GROMACS .gro file of C-alpha atoms in nm:
model
  306
    1MET     CA    1   1.370  -1.760   1.673
    2THR     CA    2   1.281  -1.446   1.480
    3THR     CA    3   1.059  -1.485   1.174
    4ILE     CA    4   1.178  -1.272   0.882
    5ILE     CA    5   0.860  -1.200   0.689
    6ASP     CA    6   0.916  -1.266   0.319
    7GLY     CA    7   0.707  -1.003   0.142
    8LYS     CA    8   0.793  -1.139  -0.201
    9ALA     CA    9   0.662  -1.485  -0.115
   10VAL     CA   10   0.340  -1.353   0.041
   11ALA     CA   11   0.283  -1.121  -0.255
   12ALA     CA   12   0.342  -1.408  -0.498
   13SER     CA   13   0.070  -1.617  -0.331
   14ILE     CA   14  -0.173  -1.324  -0.352
   15ASN     CA   15  -0.082  -1.252  -0.714
   16GLY     CA   16  -0.150  -1.616  -0.800
   17ALA     CA   17  -0.498  -1.591  -0.650
   18ILE     CA   18  -0.556  -1.261  -0.834
   19LYS     CA   19  -0.464  -1.426  -1.163
   20ASP     CA   20  -0.712  -1.706  -1.094
   21ALA     CA   21  -0.983  -1.457  -0.993
   22ASN     CA   22  -0.931  -1.259  -1.313
   23ALA     CA   23  -0.952  -1.577  -1.522
   24GLU     CA   24  -1.277  -1.669  -1.347
   25LEU     CA   25  -1.414  -1.320  -1.412
   26GLN     CA   26  -1.327  -1.349  -1.781
   27GLN     CA   27  -1.490  -1.692  -1.802
   28GLN     CA   28  -1.814  -1.566  -1.644
   29THR     CA   29  -1.842  -1.223  -1.806
   30GLY     CA   30  -1.611  -1.223  -2.109
   31LYS     CA   31  -1.428  -0.924  -1.957
   32LYS     CA   32  -1.082  -0.889  -1.809
   33THR     CA   33  -1.004  -0.664  -1.517
   34GLY     CA   34  -0.924  -0.323  -1.666
   35LEU     CA   35  -0.661  -0.104  -1.501
   36ALA     CA   36  -0.561   0.241  -1.625
   37VAL     CA   37  -0.243   0.400  -1.488
   38ILE     CA   38  -0.173   0.770  -1.540
   39ILE     CA   39   0.171   0.921  -1.499
   40VAL     CA   40   0.257   1.287  -1.553
   41GLY     CA   41   0.612   1.409  -1.603
   42ASP     CA   42   0.948   1.237  -1.617
   43ASP     CA   43   1.037   1.151  -1.256
   44PRO     CA   44   1.254   0.835  -1.283
   45ALA     CA   45   1.130   0.678  -0.958
   46SER     CA   46   0.767   0.728  -1.059
   47HIS     CA   47   0.830   0.572  -1.398
   48ALA     CA   48   0.998   0.274  -1.230
   49TYR     CA   49   0.699   0.224  -1.000
   50VAL     CA   50   0.450   0.256  -1.285
   51GLY     CA   51   0.650   0.013  -1.496
   52ALA     CA   52   0.640  -0.244  -1.216
   53LYS     CA   53   0.266  -0.198  -1.173
   54SER     CA   54   0.197  -0.230  -1.545
   55ARG     CA   55   0.407  -0.545  -1.571
   56MET     CA   56   0.227  -0.705  -1.278
   57ALA     CA   57  -0.114  -0.614  -1.422
   58LYS     CA   58  -0.025  -0.789  -1.746
   59ALA     CA   59   0.115  -1.088  -1.555
   60CYS     CA   60  -0.221  -1.118  -1.377
   61GLY     CA   61  -0.398  -1.120  -1.713
   62PHE     CA   62  -0.551  -0.773  -1.683
   63PHE     CA   63  -0.633  -0.535  -1.963
   64SER     CA   64  -0.374  -0.274  -1.870
   65VAL     CA   65  -0.331   0.068  -2.026
   66GLN     CA   66  -0.078   0.336  -1.935
   67HIS     CA   67  -0.130   0.706  -2.007
   68THR     CA   68   0.204   0.889  -2.003
   69LEU     CA   69   0.152   1.264  -2.006
   70PRO     CA   70   0.408   1.545  -2.039
   71LYS     CA   71   0.509   1.751  -1.738
   72GLU     CA   72   0.332   2.052  -1.892
   73THR     CA   73  -0.009   1.880  -1.880
   74THR     CA   74  -0.273   2.119  -1.745
   75GLN     CA   75  -0.518   2.051  -1.463
   76GLN     CA   76  -0.804   2.049  -1.712
   77GLU     CA   77  -0.633   1.805  -1.946
   78LEU     CA   78  -0.567   1.564  -1.663
   79ALA     CA   79  -0.921   1.605  -1.529
   80ASP     CA   80  -1.061   1.535  -1.875
   81LEU     CA   81  -0.864   1.211  -1.899
   82VAL     CA   82  -0.990   1.096  -1.558
   83HIS     CA   83  -1.345   1.184  -1.663
   84GLN     CA   84  -1.304   0.977  -1.980
   85LEU     CA   85  -1.176   0.677  -1.784
   86ASN     CA   86  -1.455   0.714  -1.527
   87GLY     CA   87  -1.703   0.656  -1.808
   88ASP     CA   88  -1.519   0.364  -1.968
   89ASP     CA   89  -1.690   0.036  -1.873
   90GLY     CA   90  -1.377  -0.157  -1.970
   91ILE     CA   91  -1.173   0.021  -1.702
   92HIS     CA   92  -1.242  -0.094  -1.347
   93GLY     CA   93  -0.949   0.073  -1.172
   94ILE     CA   94  -0.783   0.413  -1.217
   95LEU     CA   95  -0.445   0.490  -1.063
   96VAL     CA   96  -0.284   0.834  -1.079
   97GLN     CA   97   0.084   0.803  -0.990
   98LEU     CA   98   0.189   1.045  -0.717
   99PRO     CA   99   0.352   1.287  -0.675
  100LEU     CA  100   0.220   1.500  -0.958
  101PRO     CA  101   0.411   1.804  -1.085
  102GLU     CA  102   0.377   2.097  -0.846
  103HIS     CA  103   0.144   2.301  -1.068
  104LEU     CA  104  -0.125   2.030  -1.050
  105ASP     CA  105  -0.377   1.988  -0.767
  106ALA     CA  106  -0.335   1.620  -0.685
  107ASP     CA  107  -0.619   1.603  -0.432
  108ALA     CA  108  -0.871   1.746  -0.678
  109ILE     CA  109  -0.770   1.481  -0.931
  110ILE     CA  110  -0.787   1.195  -0.680
  111GLN     CA  111  -1.129   1.305  -0.558
  112SER     CA  112  -1.257   1.319  -0.918
  113ILE     CA  113  -1.200   0.945  -0.963
  114ARG     CA  114  -1.519   0.746  -0.911
  115PRO     CA  115  -1.486   0.580  -0.567
  116GLU     CA  116  -1.556   0.234  -0.708
  117LYS     CA  117  -1.259   0.278  -0.947
  118ASP     CA  118  -1.027   0.434  -0.686
  119VAL     CA  119  -0.792   0.136  -0.653
  120ASP     CA  120  -0.545   0.345  -0.451
  121GLY     CA  121  -0.811   0.381  -0.180
  122LEU     CA  122  -0.760   0.756  -0.144
  123HIS     CA  123  -1.105   0.894  -0.230
  124VAL     CA  124  -1.285   1.038   0.073
  125ALA     CA  125  -1.569   0.789   0.021
  126ASN     CA  126  -1.329   0.497   0.058
  127VAL     CA  127  -1.144   0.664   0.345
  128GLY     CA  128  -1.478   0.721   0.518
  129LYS     CA  129  -1.587   0.361   0.479
  130LEU     CA  130  -1.263   0.245   0.637
  131ALA     CA  131  -1.301   0.495   0.922
  132THR     CA  132  -1.653   0.367   0.998
  133GLY     CA  133  -1.550   0.002   0.985
  134ASP     CA  134  -1.701  -0.083   0.647
  135LEU     CA  135  -1.428  -0.308   0.505
  136GLU     CA  136  -1.661  -0.492   0.268
  137ASN     CA  137  -1.776  -0.218   0.031
  138GLY     CA  138  -1.486   0.026  -0.002
  139LEU     CA  139  -1.134  -0.003  -0.140
  140ILE     CA  140  -0.850   0.013   0.114
  141SER     CA  141  -0.525   0.203   0.060
  142CYS     CA  142  -0.275  -0.050  -0.075
  143THR     CA  143   0.031  -0.018   0.151
  144PRO     CA  144  -0.158  -0.032   0.483
  145ALA     CA  145  -0.370  -0.317   0.345
  146GLY     CA  146  -0.050  -0.505   0.263
  147ALA     CA  147   0.101  -0.437   0.604
  148MET     CA  148  -0.220  -0.563   0.765
  149VAL     CA  149  -0.186  -0.893   0.578
  150PHE     CA  150   0.147  -0.943   0.757
  151VAL     CA  151  -0.003  -0.855   1.097
  152ARG     CA  152  -0.288  -1.104   1.048
  153ARG     CA  153  -0.047  -1.379   0.944
  154VAL     CA  154   0.139  -1.336   1.272
  155HIS     CA  155  -0.149  -1.263   1.511
  156GLY     CA  156  -0.471  -1.373   1.337
  157ARG     CA  157  -0.778  -1.162   1.265
  158ASP     CA  158  -0.860  -1.060   1.623
  159LEU     CA  159  -0.598  -0.835   1.784
  160SER     CA  160  -0.786  -0.798   2.114
  161GLY     CA  161  -0.551  -0.731   2.404
  162LEU     CA  162  -0.259  -0.624   2.183
  163ASN     CA  163  -0.103  -0.278   2.185
  164ALA     CA  164  -0.018  -0.147   1.838
  165LEU     CA  165   0.197   0.158   1.766
  166VAL     CA  166   0.189   0.332   1.429
  167ILE     CA  167   0.480   0.572   1.389
  168GLY     CA  168   0.359   0.824   1.130
  169ARG     CA  169   0.025   0.999   1.081
  170SER     CA  170   0.009   1.052   0.704
  171ASN     CA  171  -0.318   1.029   0.514
  172LEU     CA  172  -0.150   0.785   0.276
  173PHE     CA  173  -0.042   0.535   0.539
  174GLY     CA  174  -0.048   0.620   0.910
  175LYS     CA  175  -0.416   0.705   0.950
  176PRO     CA  176  -0.558   0.417   0.741
  177MET     CA  177  -0.316   0.175   0.909
  178ALA     CA  178  -0.443   0.282   1.250
  179GLN     CA  179  -0.803   0.232   1.135
  180LEU     CA  180  -0.729  -0.121   1.014
  181LEU     CA  181  -0.572  -0.208   1.349
  182LEU     CA  182  -0.865  -0.055   1.538
  183ASN     CA  183  -1.111  -0.253   1.329
  184ALA     CA  184  -0.922  -0.568   1.435
  185ASN     CA  185  -0.967  -0.470   1.805
  186ALA     CA  186  -0.609  -0.362   1.875
  187THR     CA  187  -0.543  -0.079   2.118
  188VAL     CA  188  -0.378   0.173   1.886
  189THR     CA  189  -0.139   0.462   1.945
  190ILE     CA  190  -0.034   0.697   1.664
  191ALA     CA  191   0.303   0.863   1.716
  192HIS     CA  192   0.442   1.151   1.513
  193SER     CA  193   0.698   1.430   1.504
  194ARG     CA  194   0.553   1.596   1.816
  195THR     CA  195   0.533   1.282   2.028
  196ASN     CA  196   0.737   1.301   2.350
  197ASP     CA  197   0.957   1.008   2.455
  198LEU     CA  198   0.872   0.789   2.157
  199ALA     CA  199   1.112   0.517   2.270
  200SER     CA  200   0.919   0.450   2.592
  201ILE     CA  201   0.588   0.436   2.403
  202CYS     CA  202   0.742   0.192   2.159
  203ARG     CA  203   0.857  -0.038   2.442
  204ASN     CA  204   0.492  -0.096   2.537
  205ALA     CA  205   0.386  -0.204   2.187
  206ASP     CA  206   0.323  -0.563   2.082
  207ILE     CA  207   0.304  -0.447   1.720
  208VAL     CA  208   0.526  -0.165   1.587
  209ILE     CA  209   0.463  -0.023   1.242
  210ALA     CA  210   0.712   0.242   1.131
  211ALA     CA  211   0.640   0.480   0.842
  212VAL     CA  212   0.818   0.812   0.897
  213GLY     CA  213   1.097   0.820   0.638
  214ARG     CA  214   1.381   0.844   0.892
  215PRO     CA  215   1.656   0.590   0.824
  216GLU     CA  216   1.692   0.325   1.096
  217MET     CA  217   1.523   0.542   1.357
  218VAL     CA  218   1.375   0.254   1.558
  219LYS     CA  219   1.652   0.095   1.765
  220ALA     CA  220   1.672  -0.238   1.948
  221ASP     CA  221   1.632  -0.081   2.291
  222TRP     CA  222   1.301   0.070   2.177
  223LEU     CA  223   1.141  -0.273   2.134
  224LYS     CA  224   0.939  -0.484   2.370
  225PRO     CA  225   1.093  -0.832   2.349
  226GLY     CA  226   0.891  -1.045   2.108
  227ALA     CA  227   0.725  -0.753   1.931
  228THR     CA  228   0.609  -0.777   1.569
  229VAL     CA  229   0.783  -0.510   1.363
  230ILE     CA  230   0.653  -0.392   1.025
  231ASP     CA  231   0.892  -0.151   0.850
  232VAL     CA  232   0.729   0.064   0.584
  233GLY     CA  233   1.019   0.306   0.539
  234ILE     CA  234   1.229   0.313   0.222
  235ASN     CA  235   1.536   0.533   0.257
  236ARG     CA  236   1.848   0.557   0.045
  237VAL     CA  237   2.165   0.610   0.249
  238PRO     CA  238   2.536   0.628   0.159
  239ALA     CA  239   2.712   0.290   0.124
  240PRO     CA  240   3.085   0.366   0.102
  241GLU     CA  241   3.159  -0.004   0.151
  242LYS     CA  242   3.013  -0.058  -0.198
  243GLY     CA  243   3.230   0.210  -0.355
  244GLU     CA  244   3.238   0.583  -0.407
  245ASN     CA  245   2.897   0.752  -0.437
  246ARG     CA  246   2.716   0.418  -0.390
  247THR     CA  247   2.398   0.388  -0.182
  248ARG     CA  248   2.182   0.121  -0.024
  249LEU     CA  249   1.819   0.095   0.084
  250VAL     CA  250   1.725   0.082   0.451
  251GLY     CA  251   1.399   0.110   0.637
  252ASP     CA  252   1.288   0.316   0.935
  253VAL     CA  253   1.395   0.027   1.162
  254ALA     CA  254   1.758  -0.063   1.239
  255PHE     CA  255   1.700  -0.415   1.108
  256ALA     CA  256   2.024  -0.587   1.208
  257GLU     CA  257   2.004  -0.483   1.572
  258CYS     CA  258   1.626  -0.510   1.607
  259ALA     CA  259   1.575  -0.851   1.445
  260PRO     CA  260   1.708  -1.058   1.740
  261PHE     CA  261   1.456  -0.892   1.974
  262ALA     CA  262   1.148  -0.923   1.751
  263SER     CA  263   0.929  -1.229   1.708
  264ALA     CA  264   0.861  -1.125   1.347
  265ILE     CA  265   1.005  -0.846   1.135
  266THR     CA  266   0.996  -0.727   0.775
  267PRO     CA  267   1.317  -0.653   0.584
  268VAL     CA  268   1.381  -0.356   0.357
  269PRO     CA  269   1.379  -0.419   0.069
  270GLY     CA  270   1.167  -0.730   0.026
  271GLY     CA  271   0.904  -0.669   0.292
  272VAL     CA  272   0.611  -0.431   0.254
  273GLY     CA  273   0.718  -0.307  -0.092
  274PRO     CA  274   0.603  -0.608  -0.297
  275MET     CA  275   0.274  -0.611  -0.105
  276THR     CA  276   0.178  -0.261  -0.218
  277ILE     CA  277   0.163  -0.370  -0.581
  278ALA     CA  278  -0.010  -0.698  -0.490
  279MET     CA  279  -0.284  -0.511  -0.302
  280LEU     CA  280  -0.325  -0.270  -0.594
  281MET     CA  281  -0.390  -0.571  -0.817
  282ALA     CA  282  -0.627  -0.713  -0.555
  283ASN     CA  283  -0.823  -0.387  -0.540
  284SER     CA  284  -0.846  -0.385  -0.919
  285VAL     CA  285  -0.985  -0.737  -0.949
  286ILE     CA  286  -1.224  -0.671  -0.659
  287ALA     CA  287  -1.349  -0.356  -0.835
  288ALA     CA  288  -1.399  -0.554  -1.157
  289HIS     CA  289  -1.598  -0.822  -0.978
  290ARG     CA  290  -1.818  -0.564  -0.806
  291ALA     CA  291  -1.884  -0.390  -1.137
  292SER     CA  292  -2.010  -0.724  -1.270
  293GLY     CA  293  -2.215  -0.804  -0.961
  294LEU     CA  294  -1.984  -1.088  -0.859
  295LYS     CA  295  -1.788  -1.175  -0.547
  296VAL     CA  296  -1.418  -1.251  -0.556
  297SER     CA  297  -1.306  -1.605  -0.482
  298GLU     CA  298  -1.290  -1.732  -0.126
  299GLN     CA  299  -0.920  -1.806  -0.182
  300LEU     CA  300  -0.833  -1.443  -0.259
  301SER     CA  301  -1.056  -1.311   0.018
  302LYS     CA  302  -0.886  -1.537   0.270
  303LEU     CA  303  -0.536  -1.438   0.154
  304ILE     CA  304  -0.597  -1.063   0.184
  305SER     CA  305  -0.835  -1.063   0.482
  306GLY     CA  306  -0.697  -1.344   0.696
   0.00000   0.00000   0.00000
């Protein structure tokens, strides 16, 4: 029997623990977790994501503030806002919604966020801690952290003896995902656009994690029977069966044909997506606890770390 991993249910359990951790923080310090979200421009998808993040922050009991800036915002204006938030003791996490308008240098902005407030886990200090195996003191990029929660729930904390394949080598997901798997003792392969005979490499993997943005690229005959499949792709494709000009969301894995061959698999939507926001909230409450010299609850630590 294939296990369909319910990302919404897992995220809900984590969000419940985050809410409790925030309440405990407030009881001990008088402060709520403070999260500042910055969005520049009028991209509809970005505004939808930011809206979902802000709603979840409020549901967790955070002090949540959103800075919505016009598309014409200059590099200096955005840098000044980040500088202001860096110095605000009531703000424990800063999130700059990507992508930024083309005239802005996104990397310079991300690197200007204080590492301890970088709840997206993209600052080089946090990336470096992950790369060197320091999972206790940095903040881990949210989507790979969420995907890793799924892997641990299937296989436990120690992945010794398991072959893991990450399809995609982006700084946002592929590279940090590979580091998390390595830190759990998996034997890790990273595949990308220049990889030869990807299908045969995939057939040797006990864990397949796809994040390339190619609709339903991973087929059933690519899988080792009983593999765990984590689909990070979100692609919109035509859905003429729904009507003219209608679309539907699919992942990078051909779910319907792959599911019977996998031991566990994530759907799209409803898999990794909800976990990204949950791990953002987790990073925020962790940052708030660290700023107050406290440790997060054992319950939350167990949920996100296995």
